[in-house]
Coordinates of C-alpha atoms in Angstrom, one line a residue:
Chain A
M1 CA -119.3 -183.9 -43.2
T2 CA -122.0 -181.3 -43.4
M3 CA -124.9 -181.4 -45.7
T4 CA -126.1 -178.5 -47.8
T5 CA -129.9 -178.2 -48.2
D6 CA -129.6 -179.6 -51.7
I7 CA -127.8 -182.7 -50.7
F8 CA -130.1 -183.1 -47.8
L9 CA -133.2 -183.0 -50.0
Q10 CA -131.5 -185.2 -52.5
T11 CA -130.8 -187.8 -49.8
I12 CA -134.3 -187.7 -48.7
V13 CA -135.6 -188.2 -52.2
N14 CA -133.2 -191.2 -52.7
G15 CA -134.3 -192.7 -49.4
L16 CA -138.0 -192.4 -50.1
F17 CA -137.5 -193.9 -53.6
T18 CA -135.8 -197.0 -52.2
G19 CA -138.1 -197.0 -49.2
A20 CA -141.2 -197.2 -51.4
I21 CA -140.0 -200.5 -52.8
Y22 CA -139.2 -201.7 -49.3
A23 CA -142.7 -200.7 -48.2
L24 CA -144.3 -202.7 -51.0
V25 CA -142.2 -205.8 -50.2
A26 CA -142.9 -205.4 -46.5
I27 CA -146.6 -204.9 -47.0
G28 CA -146.7 -208.3 -48.7
L29 CA -144.8 -209.9 -45.8
T30 CA -146.9 -208.3 -43.1
L31 CA -150.2 -209.2 -44.9
I32 CA -149.2 -212.9 -44.9
Y33 CA -148.1 -212.7 -41.3
G34 CA -151.1 -210.8 -40.1
V35 CA -153.6 -213.3 -41.6
M36 CA -151.9 -216.7 -41.0
L37 CA -149.2 -215.9 -38.5
I38 CA -146.6 -217.3 -41.0
L39 CA -143.3 -215.6 -41.5
N40 CA -142.6 -216.1 -45.2
F41 CA -139.0 -217.0 -45.3
A42 CA -139.2 -217.4 -49.0
H43 CA -140.4 -213.8 -49.5
G44 CA -137.2 -212.5 -51.2
E45 CA -137.5 -215.3 -53.8
F46 CA -140.9 -214.1 -55.0
L47 CA -139.4 -210.6 -55.5
M48 CA -136.6 -212.2 -57.5
L49 CA -139.1 -214.2 -59.5
G50 CA -141.0 -210.9 -60.3
M51 CA -137.7 -209.5 -61.6
Y52 CA -137.0 -212.6 -63.8
V53 CA -140.6 -212.5 -65.2
S54 CA -140.0 -208.9 -66.3
Y55 CA -136.6 -209.8 -67.7
W56 CA -138.1 -212.7 -69.6
A57 CA -140.9 -210.6 -71.0
F58 CA -138.4 -208.1 -72.1
D59 CA -136.0 -210.5 -73.6
L60 CA -138.5 -212.8 -75.4
L61 CA -141.3 -210.4 -76.2
G62 CA -139.5 -207.1 -76.1
L63 CA -142.0 -205.9 -73.5
D64 CA -141.1 -202.8 -71.4
P65 CA -140.7 -203.8 -67.7
Y66 CA -143.6 -201.5 -66.8
L67 CA -145.9 -203.2 -69.2
S68 CA -145.0 -206.6 -67.7
L69 CA -146.1 -205.6 -64.2
P70 CA -149.5 -207.2 -64.6
I71 CA -148.0 -210.4 -66.0
S72 CA -145.6 -210.6 -63.1
A73 CA -148.3 -209.9 -60.6
L74 CA -150.7 -212.5 -62.1
L75 CA -148.1 -215.3 -62.5
I76 CA -146.7 -214.8 -59.0
F77 CA -150.2 -214.5 -57.5
V78 CA -151.1 -217.9 -58.9
L79 CA -147.8 -219.4 -57.9
G80 CA -148.2 -218.1 -54.3
A81 CA -151.7 -219.4 -54.1
V82 CA -150.6 -222.8 -55.2
I83 CA -147.7 -222.9 -52.8
Q84 CA -150.0 -221.8 -50.0
W85 CA -152.6 -224.4 -50.9
G86 CA -150.2 -227.3 -51.4
L87 CA -147.5 -226.6 -48.8
V88 CA -148.0 -223.8 -46.3
N89 CA -151.5 -224.9 -45.5
R90 CA -150.2 -228.1 -44.1
V91 CA -147.9 -226.5 -41.5
L92 CA -150.3 -223.8 -40.2
D93 CA -150.6 -225.5 -36.9
A94 CA -147.1 -227.0 -36.8
H95 CA -144.2 -226.0 -34.6
P96 CA -142.6 -222.7 -35.8
L97 CA -139.4 -224.5 -36.6
N98 CA -141.2 -226.7 -39.1
Q99 CA -142.8 -223.7 -40.7
I100 CA -139.5 -222.0 -41.1
I101 CA -137.8 -225.1 -42.5
L102 CA -140.6 -225.6 -45.0
L103 CA -140.4 -222.0 -46.2
L104 CA -136.5 -222.1 -46.3
G105 CA -137.0 -225.2 -48.4
V106 CA -139.3 -223.3 -50.8
S107 CA -136.8 -220.5 -50.9
T108 CA -133.9 -222.8 -51.6
L109 CA -135.9 -224.7 -54.2
I110 CA -136.9 -221.5 -56.1
T111 CA -133.3 -220.2 -56.0
G112 CA -132.0 -223.5 -57.3
L113 CA -134.6 -223.7 -60.1
V114 CA -133.8 -220.1 -61.3
Q115 CA -130.1 -220.8 -61.2
F116 CA -130.7 -224.0 -63.1
F117 CA -132.8 -222.5 -65.9
W118 CA -131.3 -219.0 -66.2
T119 CA -127.8 -219.7 -64.7
A120 CA -126.2 -217.6 -62.0
Q121 CA -125.0 -215.1 -64.5
P122 CA -126.2 -211.5 -63.8
R123 CA -129.0 -210.2 -66.0
V124 CA -129.8 -206.7 -66.9
V125 CA -132.8 -205.2 -68.7
R126 CA -131.5 -202.4 -70.9
V127 CA -134.2 -199.8 -71.6
S128 CA -133.7 -196.4 -73.3
Y129 CA -134.7 -194.4 -70.2
E130 CA -132.4 -196.4 -67.9
T131 CA -130.1 -193.5 -67.1
E132 CA -132.4 -190.7 -67.8
V133 CA -132.6 -188.0 -65.2
F134 CA -134.6 -184.8 -64.8
V135 CA -133.7 -182.0 -62.5
Y136 CA -136.1 -180.1 -60.4
Q137 CA -135.0 -177.3 -58.0
G138 CA -131.5 -178.7 -58.1
I139 CA -132.6 -182.2 -57.1
R140 CA -131.9 -185.0 -59.5
F141 CA -134.8 -187.5 -60.2
S142 CA -133.9 -190.7 -62.0
V143 CA -136.7 -191.6 -64.4
P144 CA -137.0 -195.3 -63.6
R145 CA -136.8 -194.7 -59.8
T146 CA -139.4 -192.0 -60.0
V147 CA -141.8 -194.2 -61.8
A148 CA -141.1 -197.0 -59.3
F149 CA -141.8 -194.7 -56.4
F150 CA -145.2 -193.6 -57.7
A151 CA -146.2 -197.0 -58.9
A152 CA -145.3 -198.4 -55.4
M153 CA -147.3 -195.7 -53.7
I154 CA -150.3 -196.3 -56.0
I155 CA -150.2 -200.1 -55.6
S156 CA -150.0 -199.8 -51.8
L157 CA -152.9 -197.4 -51.7
V158 CA -155.0 -199.6 -54.0
L159 CA -154.3 -202.6 -51.8
Y160 CA -155.2 -200.7 -48.7
M161 CA -158.5 -199.5 -50.2
F162 CA -159.2 -203.1 -51.3
L163 CA -158.7 -204.3 -47.7
Q164 CA -160.8 -201.5 -46.2
K165 CA -163.6 -201.0 -48.7
T166 CA -164.4 -204.3 -50.3
R167 CA -166.3 -207.3 -48.9
T168 CA -163.3 -209.6 -49.7
G169 CA -161.0 -207.1 -47.9
A170 CA -163.3 -207.2 -44.9
A171 CA -163.2 -211.0 -44.9
I172 CA -159.4 -210.9 -45.0
R173 CA -159.4 -208.5 -42.1
A174 CA -161.9 -210.7 -40.2
V175 CA -159.7 -213.8 -40.6
S176 CA -156.7 -211.9 -39.4
Q177 CA -158.6 -211.0 -36.2
S178 CA -160.1 -214.4 -35.5
R179 CA -159.9 -217.5 -37.6
S180 CA -162.6 -219.3 -35.8
G181 CA -164.9 -216.2 -35.6
A182 CA -164.6 -215.7 -39.3
L183 CA -165.3 -219.4 -39.9
L184 CA -168.4 -219.1 -37.9
M185 CA -169.5 -216.1 -39.9
G186 CA -169.4 -218.3 -43.0
I187 CA -166.1 -217.0 -44.4
N188 CA -164.2 -219.6 -46.4
V189 CA -161.0 -219.3 -44.5
K190 CA -159.1 -221.6 -46.8
S191 CA -159.7 -219.5 -49.9
I192 CA -158.9 -216.3 -47.9
Y193 CA -155.6 -217.9 -47.0
M194 CA -154.8 -218.6 -50.6
L195 CA -155.9 -215.2 -51.7
T196 CA -153.8 -213.5 -49.0
F197 CA -150.7 -215.5 -49.7
G198 CA -151.1 -214.9 -53.4
L199 CA -151.7 -211.1 -52.9
G200 CA -148.8 -210.9 -50.5
V201 CA -146.3 -212.4 -52.9
A202 CA -147.8 -210.7 -55.9
V203 CA -147.2 -207.2 -54.6
T204 CA -143.7 -208.3 -53.7
A205 CA -143.1 -209.5 -57.2
V206 CA -144.4 -206.2 -58.6
G207 CA -141.8 -204.5 -56.4
G208 CA -139.2 -206.7 -58.1
S209 CA -140.5 -205.9 -61.5
L210 CA -140.3 -202.2 -60.7
L211 CA -136.7 -202.6 -59.9
T212 CA -135.7 -204.2 -63.2
P213 CA -135.0 -201.1 -65.3
N214 CA -131.9 -200.3 -63.3
Y215 CA -131.0 -203.3 -61.2
R216 CA -128.8 -206.2 -61.9
M217 CA -130.4 -209.5 -61.1
I218 CA -128.9 -212.7 -59.9
P219 CA -130.8 -215.7 -58.4
T220 CA -130.0 -214.6 -54.8
V221 CA -131.0 -211.0 -55.4
G222 CA -134.1 -211.4 -53.3
Q223 CA -132.3 -212.3 -50.1
T224 CA -131.1 -208.8 -49.2
F225 CA -134.5 -207.4 -49.8
A226 CA -136.1 -210.1 -47.7
V227 CA -133.9 -209.3 -44.7
T228 CA -134.7 -205.6 -45.1
A229 CA -138.4 -206.5 -45.4
F230 CA -138.1 -208.4 -42.1
V231 CA -136.6 -205.3 -40.5
V232 CA -139.4 -203.1 -41.9
V233 CA -142.1 -205.5 -40.7
V234 CA -140.7 -205.7 -37.2
L235 CA -140.2 -201.9 -37.1
G236 CA -143.8 -201.3 -38.1
T237 CA -145.2 -204.0 -35.9
M238 CA -145.6 -207.5 -37.4
G239 CA -149.0 -207.8 -39.1
N240 CA -149.7 -204.0 -39.3
F241 CA -150.3 -202.8 -42.8
I242 CA -149.7 -199.1 -42.3
G243 CA -146.8 -199.9 -40.0
A244 CA -145.1 -201.8 -42.9
F245 CA -145.7 -198.9 -45.3
I246 CA -144.3 -196.2 -43.0
G247 CA -141.5 -198.6 -41.8
G248 CA -140.4 -199.1 -45.4
L249 CA -140.0 -195.4 -46.0
I250 CA -138.2 -194.9 -42.7
I251 CA -135.7 -197.7 -43.4
G252 CA -135.2 -196.3 -46.9
L253 CA -134.3 -192.9 -45.3
V254 CA -132.0 -194.5 -42.7
E255 CA -130.1 -196.4 -45.4
A256 CA -129.8 -193.3 -47.6
F257 CA -128.4 -191.2 -44.8
A258 CA -126.1 -194.0 -43.5
G259 CA -124.9 -194.4 -47.1
F260 CA -124.2 -190.7 -47.4
Y261 CA -122.2 -190.5 -44.2
F262 CA -120.5 -193.9 -44.1
G263 CA -120.5 -195.3 -47.6
G264 CA -122.6 -197.7 -49.5
D265 CA -121.7 -201.0 -47.9
V266 CA -122.2 -199.8 -44.4
K267 CA -125.8 -198.9 -44.9
I268 CA -126.9 -202.5 -44.5
I269 CA -125.2 -202.5 -41.1
A270 CA -127.2 -199.4 -40.3
S271 CA -130.5 -201.1 -41.1
M272 CA -129.5 -204.2 -39.2
L273 CA -128.5 -202.1 -36.2
V274 CA -131.9 -200.4 -36.4
F275 CA -133.5 -203.8 -36.5
I276 CA -131.5 -205.2 -33.5
L277 CA -132.3 -202.0 -31.5
I278 CA -136.0 -202.3 -32.2
L279 CA -136.0 -206.0 -31.4
L280 CA -134.2 -205.2 -28.1
F281 CA -136.1 -202.1 -27.0
K282 CA -139.4 -202.2 -28.7
P283 CA -140.0 -205.6 -30.2
S284 CA -143.7 -204.8 -30.6
G285 CA -142.7 -202.1 -33.1
L286 CA -143.9 -198.6 -33.7
F287 CA -147.6 -199.5 -33.5
G288 CA -147.5 -201.5 -30.3
K289 CA -149.7 -204.5 -30.3
K290 CA -152.0 -203.3 -33.0
K291 CA -152.2 -205.8 -35.8
G292 CA -154.5 -203.8 -38.1
I293 CA -154.5 -205.4 -41.5
Chain B
M1 CA -137.6 -281.7 -28.2
E2 CA -140.4 -279.4 -27.5
L3 CA -138.8 -278.3 -24.3
S4 CA -135.5 -277.4 -25.9
T5 CA -137.2 -275.2 -28.6
K6 CA -139.0 -273.5 -25.8
T7 CA -135.9 -272.8 -23.8
L8 CA -134.1 -271.6 -26.9
G9 CA -137.0 -269.4 -27.7
V10 CA -137.2 -267.8 -24.3
S11 CA -133.5 -267.1 -24.1
R12 CA -133.5 -265.6 -27.6
R13 CA -136.5 -263.5 -26.8
S14 CA -135.0 -262.2 -23.5
W15 CA -131.8 -261.3 -25.4
L16 CA -133.9 -259.4 -28.0
R17 CA -135.9 -257.8 -25.3
Q18 CA -132.8 -256.5 -23.5
L19 CA -131.5 -255.1 -26.7
L20 CA -134.8 -253.6 -27.6
G21 CA -135.2 -252.1 -24.1
D22 CA -133.8 -248.7 -24.8
W23 CA -134.3 -246.7 -28.0
D24 CA -131.7 -244.1 -26.9
Q25 CA -129.0 -246.7 -26.6
I26 CA -130.0 -248.2 -30.0
Q27 CA -129.7 -244.7 -31.5
L28 CA -126.2 -244.3 -30.0
L29 CA -125.3 -247.7 -31.3
I30 CA -126.6 -246.9 -34.8
S31 CA -124.6 -243.6 -34.7
L32 CA -121.4 -245.2 -33.7
V33 CA -121.8 -248.1 -36.2
V34 CA -122.3 -245.6 -39.0
L35 CA -119.2 -243.7 -38.1
A36 CA -117.2 -246.9 -37.8
L37 CA -118.5 -247.9 -41.2
I38 CA -117.3 -244.6 -42.7
G39 CA -113.9 -245.4 -41.2
V40 CA -113.8 -248.9 -42.6
V41 CA -115.1 -247.9 -46.1
S42 CA -112.4 -245.2 -46.3
L43 CA -109.8 -248.0 -46.2
F44 CA -111.0 -249.2 -49.5
V45 CA -111.5 -245.8 -51.1
E46 CA -108.7 -244.4 -53.2
S47 CA -110.3 -241.7 -55.2
P48 CA -109.7 -238.3 -53.6
Y49 CA -113.1 -237.2 -54.9
Y50 CA -114.9 -239.8 -52.8
M51 CA -112.6 -239.2 -49.9
G52 CA -113.6 -235.6 -50.1
I53 CA -117.3 -236.4 -50.0
M54 CA -116.7 -238.6 -46.9
V55 CA -114.8 -235.9 -45.1
L56 CA -117.6 -233.4 -45.8
T57 CA -120.3 -235.9 -44.9
T58 CA -118.7 -236.5 -41.5
L59 CA -118.1 -232.8 -41.0
Y60 CA -121.8 -232.1 -41.7
I61 CA -122.8 -234.8 -39.2
F62 CA -120.6 -233.0 -36.6
T63 CA -122.0 -229.5 -37.3
G64 CA -125.5 -231.1 -37.6
I65 CA -125.1 -232.4 -34.0
S66 CA -124.2 -228.9 -32.9
W67 CA -127.4 -227.5 -34.3
N68 CA -129.4 -230.4 -33.1
I69 CA -128.5 -229.7 -29.5
V70 CA -129.7 -226.1 -29.7
A71 CA -132.7 -226.3 -32.1
G72 CA -133.6 -230.0 -31.7
F73 CA -133.2 -230.5 -28.0
S74 CA -133.9 -227.0 -26.4
G75 CA -136.1 -225.8 -29.3
Q76 CA -134.4 -222.5 -29.8
L77 CA -134.8 -221.1 -33.3
V78 CA -131.2 -220.3 -34.0
I79 CA -131.6 -220.2 -37.8
A80 CA -128.2 -218.7 -38.8
H81 CA -126.2 -221.1 -36.7
I82 CA -123.4 -220.8 -39.3
I83 CA -122.2 -217.5 -37.6
F84 CA -120.6 -219.8 -34.9
L85 CA -118.9 -221.9 -37.5
A86 CA -117.6 -218.7 -39.3
V87 CA -116.2 -217.3 -36.0
G88 CA -114.5 -220.6 -35.2
A89 CA -113.0 -220.7 -38.7
Y90 CA -111.7 -217.2 -38.5
T91 CA -110.3 -217.7 -35.0
T92 CA -108.3 -220.7 -36.2
V93 CA -106.9 -219.1 -39.3
V94 CA -106.0 -215.8 -37.5
L95 CA -104.2 -217.6 -34.7
N96 CA -102.3 -219.7 -37.3
N97 CA -101.4 -216.9 -39.7
T98 CA -100.8 -214.0 -37.4
Y99 CA -99.6 -215.7 -34.2
G100 CA -98.2 -219.0 -35.5
I101 CA -100.4 -221.0 -33.1
T102 CA -100.9 -224.5 -34.3
P103 CA -104.4 -225.3 -35.6
W104 CA -104.6 -228.2 -33.1
V105 CA -105.0 -225.5 -30.5
G106 CA -106.6 -223.0 -32.8
I107 CA -109.6 -225.3 -33.5
L108 CA -110.3 -225.5 -29.8
A109 CA -109.8 -221.8 -29.4
G110 CA -112.3 -221.4 -32.2
G111 CA -114.8 -223.4 -30.1
V112 CA -114.1 -221.1 -27.1
V113 CA -114.6 -217.9 -29.1
A114 CA -117.8 -219.3 -30.8
G115 CA -119.1 -220.4 -27.4
L116 CA -118.5 -216.8 -26.1
L117 CA -120.5 -215.5 -29.0
G118 CA -123.2 -218.0 -28.2
R119 CA -123.2 -216.6 -24.7
V120 CA -123.6 -213.1 -25.9
V121 CA -126.5 -214.1 -28.3
A122 CA -128.2 -216.0 -25.4
F123 CA -127.7 -213.0 -23.1
I124 CA -129.3 -210.6 -25.6
A125 CA -132.2 -213.0 -26.4
L126 CA -132.9 -213.6 -22.7
R127 CA -132.4 -210.1 -21.6
Y128 CA -134.9 -208.8 -24.1
G129 CA -137.2 -211.8 -24.3
L130 CA -136.7 -212.6 -27.9
K131 CA -138.7 -215.7 -28.7
M132 CA -139.6 -217.9 -31.6
D133 CA -139.9 -215.9 -34.9
Y134 CA -138.3 -212.8 -33.4
F135 CA -135.3 -214.9 -32.2
A136 CA -135.0 -216.5 -35.7
L137 CA -135.0 -213.1 -37.3
F138 CA -132.5 -211.8 -34.9
T139 CA -130.0 -214.5 -35.8
I140 CA -130.5 -213.9 -39.5
A141 CA -130.0 -210.1 -39.0
L142 CA -126.9 -210.8 -36.9
M143 CA -125.5 -212.9 -39.8
V144 CA -126.1 -210.2 -42.3
A145 CA -124.6 -207.5 -40.1
M146 CA -121.6 -209.8 -39.4
K147 CA -121.0 -210.4 -43.1
T148 CA -120.8 -206.7 -43.8
F149 CA -118.6 -206.2 -40.8
F150 CA -116.2 -208.9 -41.7
L151 CA -116.1 -207.6 -45.3
K152 CA -114.8 -204.3 -43.9
W153 CA -112.6 -205.7 -41.2
E154 CA -109.1 -205.6 -42.7
Y155 CA -107.6 -207.5 -39.7
V156 CA -109.3 -210.7 -40.9
G157 CA -108.6 -210.0 -44.6
G158 CA -111.7 -208.0 -45.4
A159 CA -113.4 -208.8 -48.6
V160 CA -110.3 -210.8 -49.8
G161 CA -110.8 -213.3 -47.1
M162 CA -108.1 -215.5 -45.5
G163 CA -106.2 -218.5 -46.6
L164 CA -103.6 -220.9 -45.3
S165 CA -100.1 -221.0 -46.7
L166 CA -100.0 -224.5 -48.2
R167 CA -96.2 -224.6 -48.2
D168 CA -96.3 -225.2 -44.4
A169 CA -97.5 -228.7 -44.9
G170 CA -97.1 -231.1 -42.0
F171 CA -98.6 -232.5 -39.0
S172 CA -98.0 -229.5 -36.7
K173 CA -99.7 -227.2 -39.2
M174 CA -102.5 -229.7 -39.8
I175 CA -102.0 -229.4 -43.6
F176 CA -101.7 -232.8 -45.3
S177 CA -101.2 -233.8 -48.9
S178 CA -103.8 -236.5 -48.8
K179 CA -107.4 -236.5 -47.5
E180 CA -107.2 -239.5 -45.2
P181 CA -105.8 -237.6 -42.2
Y182 CA -108.6 -235.1 -42.4
L183 CA -111.1 -237.9 -42.4
Y184 CA -109.6 -239.4 -39.3
I185 CA -109.5 -236.1 -37.5
I186 CA -113.2 -235.4 -38.2
L187 CA -114.2 -239.0 -37.4
V188 CA -112.6 -238.6 -34.0
L189 CA -114.3 -235.2 -33.4
T190 CA -117.6 -236.6 -34.6
T191 CA -117.4 -239.6 -32.3
I192 CA -116.8 -237.3 -29.4
G193 CA -119.7 -235.2 -30.6
V194 CA -122.1 -238.2 -30.8
L195 CA -121.0 -239.2 -27.2
V196 CA -121.4 -235.7 -25.9
Q197 CA -124.9 -235.5 -27.5
Y198 CA -125.8 -238.8 -25.9
F199 CA -124.7 -237.9 -22.4
I200 CA -126.4 -234.5 -22.6
Y201 CA -129.6 -236.2 -23.7
Q202 CA -129.4 -238.8 -20.9
S203 CA -128.5 -236.2 -18.2
K204 CA -130.8 -234.1 -16.2
M205 CA -129.7 -231.1 -18.3
G206 CA -131.0 -232.8 -21.4
K207 CA -134.3 -233.6 -19.8
Y208 CA -134.6 -229.9 -18.9
F209 CA -133.8 -228.9 -22.5
I210 CA -136.6 -231.1 -23.8
A211 CA -139.0 -229.9 -21.1
I212 CA -138.2 -226.3 -22.2
R213 CA -138.7 -227.2 -25.9
E214 CA -142.1 -228.9 -25.2
D215 CA -143.5 -226.1 -23.0
E216 CA -141.3 -223.4 -21.6
A217 CA -143.9 -221.9 -19.3
A218 CA -144.7 -225.2 -17.8
A219 CA -141.1 -226.1 -17.3
S220 CA -140.5 -222.8 -15.7
A221 CA -143.5 -223.3 -13.4
L222 CA -142.0 -226.6 -12.3
G223 CA -138.9 -224.9 -11.2
V224 CA -136.6 -225.4 -14.2
N225 CA -134.3 -222.4 -14.6
T226 CA -135.2 -221.9 -18.2
S227 CA -132.9 -219.0 -18.9
H228 CA -129.9 -220.9 -17.5
Y229 CA -130.6 -224.0 -19.6
N230 CA -131.4 -222.1 -22.8
T231 CA -128.1 -220.4 -22.4
L232 CA -126.3 -223.6 -21.7
A233 CA -127.7 -225.3 -24.8
L234 CA -126.8 -222.3 -27.0
V235 CA -123.3 -222.1 -25.6
I236 CA -122.6 -225.9 -26.1
G237 CA -124.1 -225.8 -29.6
A238 CA -122.2 -222.7 -30.6
A239 CA -118.9 -224.0 -29.2
M240 CA -119.3 -227.3 -31.1
A241 CA -120.1 -225.3 -34.3
G242 CA -116.9 -223.3 -33.7
V243 CA -114.8 -226.4 -33.4
G244 CA -116.4 -227.6 -36.7
G245 CA -115.6 -224.2 -38.2
G246 CA -111.9 -224.6 -37.3
F247 CA -111.8 -227.9 -39.0
Y248 CA -113.7 -226.5 -42.0
M249 CA -111.1 -223.8 -42.3
M250 CA -108.2 -226.4 -42.2
Y251 CA -110.0 -228.5 -44.8
V252 CA -111.1 -225.9 -47.4
T253 CA -108.0 -223.8 -46.6
Y254 CA -109.6 -220.6 -47.7
I255 CA -112.6 -218.6 -46.5
E256 CA -114.2 -215.2 -47.3
P257 CA -117.2 -213.5 -45.7
P258 CA -119.8 -214.0 -48.5
Q259 CA -119.1 -217.8 -48.4
V260 CA -119.4 -218.4 -44.6
F261 CA -122.2 -215.9 -43.8
D262 CA -124.6 -217.4 -46.3
L263 CA -128.0 -218.9 -45.7
G264 CA -127.5 -221.5 -48.5
L265 CA -124.4 -222.9 -46.9
N266 CA -126.2 -222.7 -43.6
V267 CA -128.9 -225.0 -44.8
E268 CA -126.5 -227.4 -46.4
I269 CA -124.0 -227.6 -43.5
M270 CA -126.1 -227.1 -40.4
M271 CA -129.7 -227.9 -41.0
A272 CA -130.1 -230.5 -43.7
A273 CA -128.6 -233.5 -41.8
P274 CA -130.6 -233.2 -38.6
I275 CA -133.8 -232.3 -40.4
I276 CA -133.6 -235.2 -42.8
G277 CA -132.5 -237.6 -40.0
G278 CA -135.0 -236.3 -37.5
L279 CA -134.5 -233.1 -35.6
G280 CA -134.2 -233.5 -31.8
S281 CA -133.4 -237.2 -32.0
L282 CA -130.1 -238.8 -31.1
A283 CA -129.4 -240.6 -34.4
G284 CA -130.9 -237.8 -36.5
P285 CA -127.8 -235.9 -37.5
V286 CA -125.9 -239.1 -38.3
L287 CA -128.6 -240.9 -40.3
G288 CA -129.5 -237.6 -42.1
G289 CA -125.8 -236.9 -42.6
I290 CA -125.0 -240.0 -44.5
L291 CA -127.9 -239.3 -46.9
N292 CA -127.4 -235.5 -47.1
K293 CA -124.0 -234.9 -48.8
P294 CA -123.7 -238.1 -50.8
L295 CA -127.2 -237.8 -52.3
A296 CA -126.7 -234.1 -53.1
E297 CA -123.3 -234.9 -54.7
F298 CA -124.8 -237.8 -56.7
V299 CA -127.6 -235.6 -58.0
R300 CA -125.2 -232.9 -58.9
G301 CA -122.8 -235.3 -60.6
T302 CA -125.4 -237.2 -62.6
L303 CA -128.6 -235.2 -63.1
S304 CA -127.5 -231.6 -63.5
G305 CA -125.4 -232.0 -66.6
G306 CA -122.9 -229.5 -65.4
R307 CA -125.5 -226.8 -64.6
S308 CA -125.5 -225.1 -61.2
G309 CA -128.5 -224.9 -59.0
M310 CA -129.2 -228.6 -58.9
T311 CA -127.8 -229.0 -55.4
L312 CA -130.1 -226.2 -54.2
I313 CA -133.1 -227.9 -55.9
V314 CA -132.2 -231.1 -54.1
Y315 CA -131.9 -229.4 -50.7
G316 CA -135.0 -227.4 -51.1
S317 CA -137.1 -230.5 -52.1
F318 CA -135.5 -232.4 -49.2
L319 CA -136.6 -229.9 -46.7
I320 CA -140.1 -229.6 -48.0
L321 CA -140.7 -233.3 -48.4
V322 CA -139.3 -234.1 -45.0
V323 CA -141.4 -231.5 -43.2
L324 CA -144.5 -232.7 -45.0
L325 CA -144.0 -236.5 -45.2
M326 CA -141.9 -237.4 -42.3
P327 CA -141.8 -234.6 -39.8
R328 CA -139.7 -236.7 -37.4
G329 CA -137.3 -237.7 -40.1
V330 CA -135.6 -241.0 -40.9
T331 CA -135.1 -241.7 -37.2
G332 CA -138.9 -241.2 -36.7
V333 CA -139.7 -243.9 -39.3
L334 CA -137.2 -246.2 -37.7
H335 CA -138.6 -245.6 -34.3
K336 CA -142.0 -246.6 -35.4
A337 CA -140.7 -249.8 -36.8
F338 CA -138.8 -250.4 -33.6
L339 CA -141.9 -249.9 -31.4
K340 CA -143.8 -252.4 -33.6
L341 CA -140.9 -254.9 -33.2
Q342 CA -140.7 -254.3 -29.5
R343 CA -144.5 -254.9 -29.1
R344 CA -144.3 -258.1 -31.0
V345 CA -141.4 -259.5 -29.0
T346 CA -143.0 -258.6 -25.6
R347 CA -146.3 -260.0 -26.7
T348 CA -144.9 -263.4 -27.8
N349 CA -143.1 -263.6 -24.5
E350 CA -146.2 -263.3 -22.4

């Protein structure tokens, strides 16, 4: 199959739009890993919770999903901080297997609770602009996905500036480089951990909320995203902020092109293949050993 | 009078001491007694519902053992161990449906194919030095890729999945009208599994597994061929899971990719029993197993009021609580009590 320029550009746009959400989710994952060396196996569930918060706000309060972004971010931030303080904190020095089991437990518990209270029935948020499209230079831009793309870009940038420019951001980066060093400098490592975990899952939840205007949600919707986020994080070097951002866009593009050539279902194989290949040939990712939160 | 009490006391204590000498043997004994009890209780159970729970309980003990050998003994983070079960199940049903080969052979073939897959996974992990988190992620990615692949692979039924023709009932087809025969088959398999696990643990190989788990670099420095033993543990665990998968196929009679390549089922069928019971211990999968399924079933039956999700809530809470409150599981708690008892007996003897 050959691609005309139009289709080529269209595929790139599609890839970048999905990739921006991947980037947001992966940034959250990499932030948590970079600071406390914990792989958040419950990451996808926080994305799912973000979606359900927006659904709830829409269903009960009639709130547009974009207006519920701050609610989703705040609620999930608090939840993440509490989970970090109550559970994750206690396994920071434990065997990796115990950490994984704990977080798989959190993931299973959250999925179960959502299934119990909202049932496994698929939910949709119906907004007026759901299927709206504008065409520019022959390329079709879906309104919700365009909004999601720019929102994800802005949030990533704001988070990056926060980490680079503020005192708290500097403290987070210091803890990621050396826990004991930061402790000696008088940084309250425990609250940094809570803050980081909260932030990490909050941006992920926002990613979920941004998806709601055109995405069906079920209690297990986060799992696919979580696996993709793992791919992205490994691709962009675990613990590297910019790596996760660029990795997200790359995986979005890979999936878009694989989907164009081989069909929708096969694209997940493509990203898994990319993942396995990176693991095999460059497990340290695109950015080598640089952690760089 | 005084003399006789003393003699009696001594003889009783030495008998106790002998029994209390070896925690591993006690764990083996506990495991075998539990399995025997399942067999005895089954004689008095008539309801197919409870028989079904007993079959699955025993199956989960068996698959739990297969994961315990890899993750518990040799410390390799095979998270998506269910891929081996899935491959075993598919092998059994394809051999049966397409080639007419009896499941009695098919289940073993499932073990062989799963073992080969384990060999491939081990090769990749070792060749490219995938450790810890990376290895865990690799197994999960493999599971997702396999799910998509199986969904597209028409030879194994694609998205429709594969089922058994229930008209072929009979011993040679391993399809029975009641649940008792299934229970006896899985009880036999699990007894073998318990013994295999015990002999591995007692053997030099088992000691090497543990040494690698505790400190791979140190074990390697002491001359343990770590890659050889890592591979061995993975192949044995995978092959057992494959056999379990063959049996699972025969029992549930129908499988499809989204069902068997699923992290939820993976937690339920592979991880819950050994984790609750005590990962890496001998009695762990058995003690955890008899709590795992019946408790989940009880909760689902009585507390959920017909709503789905309750089982997941239970499993999730189980995993969290066990990691936080008893990181060595039920067996760990028992072991502590055992050590206390042992100290008391030896002290009174001196």
